[in-house]
mmCIF file of N, CA and C in Angstrom:
data_model
loop_
_atom_site.group_PDB
_atom_site.id
_atom_site.type_symbol
_atom_site.label_atom_id
_atom_site.label_comp_id
_atom_site.label_asym_id
_atom_site.label_seq_id
_atom_site.Cartn_x
_atom_site.Cartn_y
_atom_site.Cartn_z
ATOM 1 N N MET A 173 55.395 15.203 -1.654
ATOM 2 C CA MET A 173 56.722 15.571 -1.394
ATOM 3 C C MET A 173 56.995 17.022 -2.124
ATOM 4 N N ALA A 174 56.973 17.622 -2.450
ATOM 5 C CA ALA A 174 56.711 19.265 -3.370
ATOM 6 C C ALA A 174 56.104 19.528 -1.976
ATOM 7 N N ILE A 175 54.738 19.864 -1.098
ATOM 8 C CA ILE A 175 54.170 20.070 -0.502
ATOM 9 C C ILE A 175 55.125 20.253 1.134
ATOM 10 N N GLN A 176 55.736 19.251 1.185
ATOM 11 C CA GLN A 176 56.716 18.675 2.319
ATOM 12 C C GLN A 176 57.853 19.725 2.140
ATOM 13 N N ILE A 177 58.460 20.132 1.061
ATOM 14 C CA ILE A 177 59.782 21.014 0.605
ATOM 15 C C ILE A 177 59.205 22.217 1.211
ATOM 16 N N VAL A 178 58.293 22.758 0.199
ATOM 17 C CA VAL A 178 57.610 24.147 0.429
ATOM 18 C C VAL A 178 57.399 24.541 1.946
ATOM 19 N N THR A 179 56.655 23.570 2.937
ATOM 20 C CA THR A 179 56.517 23.577 4.008
ATOM 21 C C THR A 179 58.118 23.861 4.896
ATOM 22 N N LYS A 180 58.898 23.538 4.411
ATOM 23 C CA LYS A 180 60.074 22.986 5.583
ATOM 24 C C LYS A 180 60.661 24.638 4.926
ATOM 25 N N VAL A 181 60.743 25.108 3.798
ATOM 26 C CA VAL A 181 61.734 26.137 3.320
ATOM 27 C C VAL A 181 60.644 27.370 3.635
ATOM 28 N N ALA A 182 59.463 27.426 4.010
ATOM 29 C CA ALA A 182 58.902 28.683 3.913
ATOM 30 C C ALA A 182 58.847 28.731 5.764
ATOM 31 N N MET A 183 59.061 27.592 6.573
ATOM 32 C CA MET A 183 59.696 27.408 7.874
ATOM 33 C C MET A 183 61.204 28.376 8.774
ATOM 34 N N PHE A 184 61.870 27.544 7.298
ATOM 35 C CA PHE A 184 63.120 28.438 7.680
ATOM 36 C C PHE A 184 63.518 30.049 8.234
ATOM 37 N N GLY A 185 62.909 30.471 7.847
ATOM 38 C CA GLY A 185 62.895 32.274 8.127
ATOM 39 C C GLY A 185 62.039 32.423 9.471
ATOM 40 N N PRO A 186 61.028 31.877 9.338
ATOM 41 C CA PRO A 186 60.346 32.399 10.807
ATOM 42 C C PRO A 186 61.744 31.629 11.917
ATOM 43 N N LEU A 187 61.901 30.558 11.650
ATOM 44 C CA LEU A 187 62.924 29.630 12.843
ATOM 45 C C LEU A 187 64.196 30.226 12.797
ATOM 46 N N ALA A 188 64.595 30.987 11.551
ATOM 47 C CA ALA A 188 66.035 32.084 11.932
ATOM 48 C C ALA A 188 65.763 33.049 12.809
ATOM 49 N N ALA A 189 64.655 33.525 12.593
ATOM 50 C CA ALA A 189 64.311 34.952 13.236
ATOM 51 C C ALA A 189 63.947 34.562 14.673
ATOM 52 N N TYR A 190 63.525 33.685 15.396
ATOM 53 C CA TYR A 190 62.650 33.209 16.646
ATOM 54 C C TYR A 190 64.495 33.278 17.147
ATOM 55 N N GLY A 191 65.316 32.195 16.340
ATOM 56 C CA GLY A 191 67.057 32.306 17.278
ATOM 57 C C GLY A 191 67.285 33.330 17.332
ATOM 58 N N ARG A 192 67.635 33.914 16.369
ATOM 59 C CA ARG A 192 68.363 35.583 16.435
ATOM 60 C C ARG A 192 67.203 36.264 17.807
ATOM 61 N N LEU A 193 66.335 36.096 17.763
ATOM 62 C CA LEU A 193 65.574 36.758 18.948
ATOM 63 C C LEU A 193 66.105 36.180 20.410
ATOM 64 N N THR A 194 66.089 35.250 20.407
ATOM 65 C CA THR A 194 66.145 34.644 21.508
ATOM 66 C C THR A 194 67.614 34.492 22.218
ATOM 67 N N THR A 195 68.581 34.687 21.082
ATOM 68 C CA THR A 195 69.862 34.446 20.990
ATOM 69 C C THR A 195 70.332 36.322 22.156
ATOM 70 N N ASP A 196 69.647 37.067 21.041
ATOM 71 C CA ASP A 196 69.794 38.294 21.351
ATOM 72 C C ASP A 196 68.937 38.981 22.856
ATOM 73 N N GLN A 197 67.662 38.620 23.146
ATOM 74 C CA GLN A 197 67.226 38.471 24.577
ATOM 75 C C GLN A 197 67.604 37.727 25.565
ATOM 76 N N ALA A 198 68.604 36.643 24.943
ATOM 77 C CA ALA A 198 69.024 35.894 26.261
ATOM 78 C C ALA A 198 68.013 35.271 26.978
ATOM 79 N N LYS A 199 66.612 35.018 26.614
ATOM 80 C CA LYS A 199 65.257 34.549 27.416
ATOM 81 C C LYS A 199 64.732 34.088 26.260
ATOM 82 N N GLU A 200 63.508 33.461 26.626
ATOM 83 C CA GLU A 200 62.493 32.685 26.293
ATOM 84 C C GLU A 200 61.692 33.750 25.745
ATOM 85 N N LEU A 201 61.182 33.570 24.151
ATOM 86 C CA LEU A 201 60.115 34.632 23.777
ATOM 87 C C LEU A 201 58.768 34.384 23.904
ATOM 88 N N SER A 202 57.994 35.522 24.615
ATOM 89 C CA SER A 202 56.576 35.107 24.675
ATOM 90 C C SER A 202 55.682 34.749 23.296
ATOM 91 N N ASP A 203 54.420 34.199 23.455
ATOM 92 C CA ASP A 203 53.863 33.820 22.870
ATOM 93 C C ASP A 203 53.458 35.251 21.497
ATOM 94 N N ASP A 204 53.424 36.603 22.124
ATOM 95 C CA ASP A 204 53.135 37.354 21.334
ATOM 96 C C ASP A 204 54.644 38.015 20.764
ATOM 97 N N ASP A 205 55.689 37.200 20.952
ATOM 98 C CA ASP A 205 56.913 37.640 20.441
ATOM 99 C C ASP A 205 57.044 36.790 19.299
ATOM 100 N N VAL A 206 56.070 35.659 19.591
ATOM 101 C CA VAL A 206 56.165 34.740 18.318
ATOM 102 C C VAL A 206 55.432 35.156 16.956
ATOM 103 N N ILE A 207 53.855 35.380 17.784
ATOM 104 C CA ILE A 207 53.234 36.282 16.671
ATOM 105 C C ILE A 207 53.852 37.453 15.897
ATOM 106 N N LYS A 208 54.307 37.956 16.500
ATOM 107 C CA LYS A 208 55.068 38.900 15.793
ATOM 108 C C LYS A 208 56.022 38.862 14.597
ATOM 109 N N VAL A 209 57.143 38.026 14.832
ATOM 110 C CA VAL A 209 57.934 37.146 14.216
ATOM 111 C C VAL A 209 57.465 36.687 13.085
ATOM 112 N N LEU A 210 56.173 35.518 13.212
ATOM 113 C CA LEU A 210 55.935 35.293 12.369
ATOM 114 C C LEU A 210 54.855 36.095 10.811
ATOM 115 N N ALA A 211 54.245 37.278 11.539
ATOM 116 C CA ALA A 211 53.432 38.052 11.053
ATOM 117 C C ALA A 211 54.422 38.995 10.153
ATOM 118 N N ARG A 212 56.277 39.382 10.858
ATOM 119 C CA ARG A 212 56.865 40.271 9.942
ATOM 120 C C ARG A 212 57.369 39.084 9.131
ATOM 121 N N GLU A 213 57.695 37.624 9.479
ATOM 122 C CA GLU A 213 58.170 36.622 7.612
ATOM 123 C C GLU A 213 56.827 36.548 6.940
ATOM 124 N N SER A 214 55.425 36.552 7.260
ATOM 125 C CA SER A 214 54.487 36.352 6.350
ATOM 126 C C SER A 214 54.388 38.050 5.633
ATOM 127 N N ARG A 215 54.596 38.780 6.200
ATOM 128 C CA ARG A 215 54.850 39.995 5.577
ATOM 129 C C ARG A 215 55.754 40.352 4.487
ATOM 130 N N LYS A 216 56.793 39.898 4.663
ATOM 131 C CA LYS A 216 57.956 40.025 3.734
ATOM 132 C C LYS A 216 57.422 38.691 2.785
ATOM 133 N N ARG A 217 57.118 37.797 2.523
ATOM 134 C CA ARG A 217 56.816 36.896 1.650
ATOM 135 C C ARG A 217 55.566 37.660 0.785
ATOM 136 N N ALA A 218 54.627 38.545 1.357
ATOM 137 C CA ALA A 218 53.817 39.001 0.620
ATOM 138 C C ALA A 218 54.323 39.931 -0.680
ATOM 139 N N GLU A 219 55.417 40.723 -0.024
ATOM 140 C CA GLU A 219 55.924 41.968 -0.339
ATOM 141 C C GLU A 219 56.944 41.257 -1.283
ATOM 142 N N SER A 220 57.439 40.312 -1.247
ATOM 143 C CA SER A 220 58.704 39.510 -2.246
ATOM 144 C C SER A 220 57.887 39.447 -3.398
ATOM 145 N N ALA A 221 56.665 38.723 -3.304
ATOM 146 C CA ALA A 221 55.385 38.176 -4.040
ATOM 147 C C ALA A 221 55.360 38.756 -5.195
ATOM 148 N N GLU A 222 54.812 40.528 -4.657
ATOM 149 C CA GLU A 222 54.457 41.730 -5.271
ATOM 150 C C GLU A 222 55.312 42.363 -6.214
ATOM 151 N N ILE A 223 56.554 42.135 -5.716
ATOM 152 C CA ILE A 223 58.173 42.375 -5.995
ATOM 153 C C ILE A 223 58.318 41.346 -7.265
ATOM 154 N N TYR A 224 58.241 40.258 -7.269
ATOM 155 C CA TYR A 224 58.390 39.346 -8.284
ATOM 156 C C TYR A 224 57.453 39.479 -9.378
ATOM 157 N N THR A 225 55.686 39.413 -9.085
ATOM 158 C CA THR A 225 54.766 39.733 -10.022
ATOM 159 C C THR A 225 54.986 41.113 -10.731
ATOM 160 N N GLN A 226 55.467 42.055 -9.935
ATOM 161 C CA GLN A 226 55.627 43.476 -11.141
ATOM 162 C C GLN A 226 56.970 42.971 -11.906
ATOM 163 N N ASN A 227 57.724 41.890 -11.717
ATOM 164 C CA ASN A 227 59.123 42.108 -12.409
ATOM 165 C C ASN A 227 58.635 40.806 -13.464
ATOM 166 N N GLY A 228 57.649 40.282 -13.428
ATOM 167 C CA GLY A 228 57.205 39.104 -14.458
ATOM 168 C C GLY A 228 57.982 38.137 -13.887
ATOM 169 N N ARG A 229 57.923 37.524 -12.710
ATOM 170 C CA ARG A 229 58.530 36.600 -11.885
ATOM 171 C C ARG A 229 57.425 35.613 -11.384
ATOM 172 N N GLY A 230 56.701 35.215 -12.443
ATOM 173 C CA GLY A 230 55.441 34.643 -11.603
ATOM 174 C C GLY A 230 55.541 33.430 -11.032
ATOM 175 N N GLU A 231 56.750 32.365 -11.405
ATOM 176 C CA GLU A 231 56.942 31.050 -10.219
ATOM 177 C C GLU A 231 57.597 31.394 -9.326
ATOM 178 N N LEU A 232 58.493 32.532 -9.063
ATOM 179 C CA LEU A 232 58.960 33.116 -7.932
ATOM 180 C C LEU A 232 57.904 33.697 -7.078
ATOM 181 N N ALA A 233 56.880 34.709 -7.460
ATOM 182 C CA ALA A 233 55.716 35.142 -6.981
ATOM 183 C C ALA A 233 54.741 34.070 -6.526
ATOM 184 N N ALA A 234 54.313 32.704 -6.790
ATOM 185 C CA ALA A 234 53.993 31.392 -6.391
ATOM 186 C C ALA A 234 54.484 30.619 -4.989
ATOM 187 N N ASN A 235 55.958 30.915 -5.442
ATOM 188 C CA ASN A 235 56.462 30.138 -4.099
ATOM 189 C C ASN A 235 56.309 30.998 -2.994
ATOM 190 N N GLU A 236 56.415 32.514 -2.745
ATOM 191 C CA GLU A 236 56.434 33.293 -1.751
ATOM 192 C C GLU A 236 54.574 33.519 -1.303
ATOM 193 N N HIS A 237 54.110 32.984 -2.350
ATOM 194 C CA HIS A 237 52.893 33.305 -1.656
ATOM 195 C C HIS A 237 52.415 31.721 -0.865
ATOM 196 N N ALA A 238 53.058 30.780 -1.541
ATOM 197 C CA ALA A 238 52.955 29.698 -0.781
ATOM 198 C C ALA A 238 53.384 29.850 0.298
ATOM 199 N N GLU A 239 54.573 30.088 0.226
ATOM 200 C CA GLU A 239 55.189 29.951 1.980
ATOM 201 C C GLU A 239 54.268 31.091 3.119
ATOM 202 N N ALA A 240 53.873 32.201 2.246
ATOM 203 C CA ALA A 240 53.087 33.187 3.135
ATOM 204 C C ALA A 240 52.113 32.661 3.660
ATOM 205 N N ARG A 241 51.380 31.755 3.170
ATOM 206 C CA ARG A 241 50.290 30.639 3.430
ATOM 207 C C ARG A 241 49.949 29.619 4.289
ATOM 208 N N ILE A 242 51.551 29.144 4.530
ATOM 209 C CA ILE A 242 52.122 28.096 5.195
ATOM 210 C C ILE A 242 52.521 28.835 6.584
ATOM 211 N N ILE A 243 53.137 30.029 6.653
ATOM 212 C CA ILE A 243 53.239 30.715 7.993
ATOM 213 C C ILE A 243 51.970 31.189 8.528
ATOM 214 N N ASP A 244 51.067 31.649 7.567
ATOM 215 C CA ASP A 244 49.753 32.188 8.049
ATOM 216 C C ASP A 244 49.267 31.360 8.669
ATOM 217 N N GLU A 245 49.052 29.939 8.536
ATOM 218 C CA GLU A 245 48.428 28.674 9.400
ATOM 219 C C GLU A 245 48.744 28.932 10.647
ATOM 220 N N TYR A 246 49.736 29.379 10.898
ATOM 221 C CA TYR A 246 50.283 29.506 12.636
ATOM 222 C C TYR A 246 50.144 30.559 12.826
ATOM 223 N N LEU A 247 49.498 31.821 12.656
ATOM 224 C CA LEU A 247 48.845 33.072 13.319
ATOM 225 C C LEU A 247 47.655 32.923 13.343
ATOM 226 N N PRO A 248 46.975 33.398 14.258
ATOM 227 C CA PRO A 248 45.734 33.789 14.887
ATOM 228 C C PRO A 248 45.172 34.331 14.163
ATOM 229 N N THR A 249 43.688 33.950 13.797
ATOM 230 C CA THR A 249 42.432 34.532 12.844
ATOM 231 C C THR A 249 42.314 35.905 13.060
ATOM 232 N N PRO A 250 42.393 36.338 12.025
ATOM 233 C CA PRO A 250 42.765 37.714 11.608
ATOM 234 C C PRO A 250 41.320 38.507 11.950
ATOM 235 N N LEU A 251 41.168 39.511 12.827
ATOM 236 C CA LEU A 251 39.456 40.030 12.885
ATOM 237 C C LEU A 251 38.954 40.579 12.032
ATOM 238 N N THR A 252 38.143 40.363 12.202
ATOM 239 C CA THR A 252 37.152 40.721 11.028
ATOM 240 C C THR A 252 36.538 42.354 10.611
ATOM 241 N N GLU A 253 36.008 43.190 9.768
ATOM 242 C CA GLU A 253 35.531 44.567 9.895
ATOM 243 C C GLU A 253 35.117 44.870 11.199
ATOM 244 N N ALA A 254 33.799 43.571 11.810
ATOM 245 C CA ALA A 254 32.990 44.094 12.728
ATOM 246 C C ALA A 254 33.883 44.207 14.020
ATOM 247 N N GLU A 255 34.903 43.277 14.116
ATOM 248 C CA GLU A 255 35.326 42.600 15.635
ATOM 249 C C GLU A 255 36.698 44.353 15.449
ATOM 250 N N LEU A 256 37.100 44.515 14.547
ATOM 251 C CA LEU A 256 37.999 45.799 14.201
ATOM 252 C C LEU A 256 37.243 46.798 14.317
ATOM 253 N N ALA A 257 35.679 47.034 14.295
ATOM 254 C CA ALA A 257 35.187 48.349 14.509
ATOM 255 C C ALA A 257 35.222 48.241 16.109
ATOM 256 N N ASP A 258 34.736 47.281 16.772
ATOM 257 C CA ASP A 258 34.816 47.419 18.349
ATOM 258 C C ASP A 258 36.090 47.510 18.988
ATOM 259 N N VAL A 259 36.769 46.871 18.603
ATOM 260 C CA VAL A 259 38.283 47.335 18.958
ATOM 261 C C VAL A 259 38.259 48.596 19.127
ATOM 262 N N ALA A 260 38.518 49.213 18.059
ATOM 263 C CA ALA A 260 38.422 50.709 17.724
ATOM 264 C C ALA A 260 37.464 51.403 18.706
ATOM 265 N N ASP A 261 36.386 51.062 19.132
ATOM 266 C CA ASP A 261 35.169 51.677 19.513
ATOM 267 C C ASP A 261 35.691 51.260 21.004
ATOM 268 N N THR A 262 35.991 50.575 21.759
ATOM 269 C CA THR A 262 36.397 50.123 22.852
ATOM 270 C C THR A 262 37.899 50.780 23.491
ATOM 271 N N ALA A 263 38.864 50.911 22.596
ATOM 272 C CA ALA A 263 40.165 51.708 22.731
ATOM 273 C C ALA A 263 39.755 53.312 22.810
ATOM 274 N N ILE A 264 38.532 53.752 21.977
ATOM 275 C CA ILE A 264 38.334 55.442 21.768
ATOM 276 C C ILE A 264 37.469 55.269 23.317
ATOM 277 N N ALA A 265 36.538 54.822 24.030
ATOM 278 C CA ALA A 265 36.133 54.523 24.881
ATOM 279 C C ALA A 265 37.280 54.573 26.545
ATOM 280 N N GLN A 266 38.168 53.323 26.184
ATOM 281 C CA GLN A 266 39.388 53.760 27.436
ATOM 282 C C GLN A 266 40.133 54.983 27.379
ATOM 283 N N VAL A 267 40.236 55.611 26.130
ATOM 284 C CA VAL A 267 41.138 56.651 26.407
ATOM 285 C C VAL A 267 40.027 57.949 26.708
ATOM 286 N N ALA A 268 39.034 58.018 26.480
ATOM 287 C CA ALA A 268 38.099 58.597 26.797
ATOM 288 C C ALA A 268 37.737 58.686 28.403
ATOM 289 N N GLU A 269 37.820 57.435 28.618
ATOM 290 C CA GLU A 269 37.837 57.603 30.104
ATOM 291 C C GLU A 269 39.000 58.002 30.706
ATOM 292 N N GLU A 270 39.936 57.994 30.246
ATOM 293 C CA GLU A 270 41.660 58.608 31.028
ATOM 294 C C GLU A 270 41.650 59.887 30.700
ATOM 295 N N ILE A 271 41.401 60.466 29.708
ATOM 296 C CA ILE A 271 41.174 62.119 29.308
ATOM 297 C C ILE A 271 40.376 62.423 29.904
ATOM 298 N N GLY A 272 38.904 62.307 30.632
ATOM 299 C CA GLY A 272 37.762 62.936 30.141
ATOM 300 C C GLY A 272 37.447 63.566 29.833
ATOM 301 N N GLU A 273 37.613 63.091 27.985
ATOM 302 C CA GLU A 273 36.488 63.733 27.419
ATOM 303 C C GLU A 273 36.929 62.992 25.707
ATOM 304 N N ARG A 274 35.892 62.734 25.074
ATOM 305 C CA ARG A 274 35.933 62.029 23.988
ATOM 306 C C ARG A 274 37.403 62.389 23.080
ATOM 307 N N PRO A 275 38.607 61.547 22.491
ATOM 308 C CA PRO A 275 39.530 61.826 22.289
ATOM 309 C C PRO A 275 39.376 62.173 20.765
ATOM 310 N N SER A 276 40.331 62.588 20.156
ATOM 311 C CA SER A 276 40.285 63.425 18.649
ATOM 312 C C SER A 276 41.330 62.772 18.188
ATOM 313 N N MET A 277 41.709 63.592 17.032
ATOM 314 C CA MET A 277 42.371 63.272 15.884
ATOM 315 C C MET A 277 43.834 63.566 16.935
ATOM 316 N N LYS A 278 44.002 64.609 17.606
ATOM 317 C CA LYS A 278 45.461 64.564 18.390
ATOM 318 C C LYS A 278 45.662 63.459 19.719
ATOM 319 N N GLN A 279 44.944 62.504 19.823
ATOM 320 C CA GLN A 279 45.317 61.449 20.481
ATOM 321 C C GLN A 279 45.207 60.177 19.905
ATOM 322 N N MET A 280 45.261 60.180 18.722
ATOM 323 C CA MET A 280 45.324 59.069 18.063
ATOM 324 C C MET A 280 46.191 57.942 18.492
ATOM 325 N N GLY A 281 47.487 58.592 18.403
ATOM 326 C CA GLY A 281 48.707 57.821 19.028
ATOM 327 C C GLY A 281 48.193 56.626 21.084
ATOM 328 N N MET A 282 47.393 57.935 21.848
ATOM 329 C CA MET A 282 46.950 57.131 22.736
ATOM 330 C C MET A 282 45.967 56.169 22.553
ATOM 331 N N VAL A 283 45.418 56.277 21.542
ATOM 332 C CA VAL A 283 43.698 55.268 20.899
ATOM 333 C C VAL A 283 44.548 54.041 20.283
ATOM 334 N N MET A 284 45.619 54.420 19.483
ATOM 335 C CA MET A 284 46.039 53.357 18.712
ATOM 336 C C MET A 284 46.847 52.451 19.399
ATOM 337 N N LYS A 285 47.744 52.758 20.268
ATOM 338 C CA LYS A 285 48.391 52.109 21.750
ATOM 339 C C LYS A 285 47.259 51.293 22.299
ATOM 340 N N ALA A 286 46.146 51.843 22.698
ATOM 341 C CA ALA A 286 45.255 50.955 23.187
ATOM 342 C C ALA A 286 44.386 49.654 22.611
ATOM 343 N N ALA A 287 43.937 50.163 21.409
ATOM 344 C CA ALA A 287 43.763 49.339 20.265
ATOM 345 C C ALA A 287 44.423 48.164 19.682
ATOM 346 N N THR A 288 46.017 48.838 19.623
ATOM 347 C CA THR A 288 46.941 47.331 19.632
ATOM 348 C C THR A 288 46.972 46.495 20.685
ATOM 349 N N ALA A 289 46.539 46.821 21.978
ATOM 350 C CA ALA A 289 46.860 46.058 23.213
ATOM 351 C C ALA A 289 45.458 44.855 22.901
ATOM 352 N N ILE A 290 44.314 46.122 22.921
ATOM 353 C CA ILE A 290 43.479 44.803 22.749
ATOM 354 C C ILE A 290 43.543 43.875 21.496
ATOM 355 N N ALA A 291 44.104 44.240 20.431
ATOM 356 C CA ALA A 291 43.510 43.446 19.212
ATOM 357 C C ALA A 291 44.902 42.093 19.037
ATOM 358 N N ALA A 292 45.606 42.693 20.193
ATOM 359 C CA ALA A 292 46.632 41.703 20.291
ATOM 360 C C ALA A 292 47.398 40.815 19.147
ATOM 361 N N GLY A 293 47.588 41.193 18.219
ATOM 362 C CA GLY A 293 48.602 40.851 17.169
ATOM 363 C C GLY A 293 47.604 40.151 15.889
ATOM 364 N N LYS A 294 46.316 40.619 16.320
ATOM 365 C CA LYS A 294 45.324 39.833 15.172
ATOM 366 C C LYS A 294 44.893 40.603 14.235
ATOM 367 N N ALA A 295 45.370 41.765 14.198
ATOM 368 C CA ALA A 295 45.104 42.974 12.956
ATOM 369 C C ALA A 295 46.587 43.553 12.672
ATOM 370 N N ASP A 296 46.679 44.274 11.509
ATOM 371 C CA ASP A 296 47.697 44.700 11.099
ATOM 372 C C ASP A 296 47.508 46.227 11.352
ATOM 373 N N GLY A 297 48.722 46.937 11.818
ATOM 374 C CA GLY A 297 48.675 48.271 11.777
ATOM 375 C C GLY A 297 47.864 48.652 11.197
ATOM 376 N N ALA A 298 47.878 48.973 9.878
ATOM 377 C CA ALA A 298 47.155 49.565 8.681
ATOM 378 C C ALA A 298 45.724 49.712 8.928
ATOM 379 N N ARG A 299 45.270 48.361 9.148
ATOM 380 C CA ARG A 299 43.621 47.888 9.381
ATOM 381 C C ARG A 299 43.187 48.581 10.923
ATOM 382 N N LEU A 300 43.919 48.642 11.170
ATOM 383 C CA LEU A 300 43.209 49.310 12.649
ATOM 384 C C LEU A 300 43.712 50.473 12.777
ATOM 385 N N SER A 301 44.395 50.981 12.187
ATOM 386 C CA SER A 301 44.803 52.763 12.040
ATOM 387 C C SER A 301 43.416 53.206 11.020
ATOM 388 N N ALA A 302 43.524 52.210 10.031
ATOM 389 C CA ALA A 302 42.372 52.935 8.916
ATOM 390 C C ALA A 302 40.703 53.013 10.293
ATOM 391 N N ALA A 303 40.254 51.752 11.093
ATOM 392 C CA ALA A 303 38.941 51.477 11.869
ATOM 393 C C ALA A 303 39.512 52.960 12.970
ATOM 394 N N VAL A 304 39.904 53.099 13.579
ATOM 395 C CA VAL A 304 40.088 53.911 14.597
ATOM 396 C C VAL A 304 40.146 55.767 13.804
ATOM 397 N N LYS A 305 40.863 55.796 12.761
ATOM 398 C CA LYS A 305 40.949 56.896 12.161
ATOM 399 C C LYS A 305 39.442 57.266 11.603
ATOM 400 N N GLU A 306 38.789 56.607 11.411
ATOM 401 C CA GLU A 306 37.018 56.508 10.401
ATOM 402 C C GLU A 306 36.263 56.569 12.186
ATOM 403 N N ARG A 307 36.886 56.551 13.011
ATOM 404 C CA ARG A 307 35.663 56.078 14.381
ATOM 405 C C ARG A 307 36.111 57.724 14.776
ATOM 406 N N LEU A 308 37.503 58.394 14.432
ATOM 407 C CA LEU A 308 37.640 59.484 15.370
ATOM 408 C C LEU A 308 37.109 60.937 14.154
#
């Protein structure tokens, strides 16, 4: 019974965010939009749990972690480090083909745009950025 309650509570935030977006955009959201909503809600729960832990509120932190795990079940499996490296290498190769030379840190924005499109919501920006920086 307690697990069902946590599951229901965990899904209130994403469902409300989904409802706001569909109302604001007056259209059906794509799968990518839904993944972004779920990732944002999961990240919010993780940040809240961290704050609760810092303030000595372990029981609230545990609830936030439980809700984040439930939301994470609906997200695509995150990329491994090797897969992230492949995404970064592919993005660098695409940008190199576009500009005619190997990109440098000056073209990091172009590489990140390509890498983000390739990763398609399976990696957060910080991990992706670190992988790209490592290879540039």
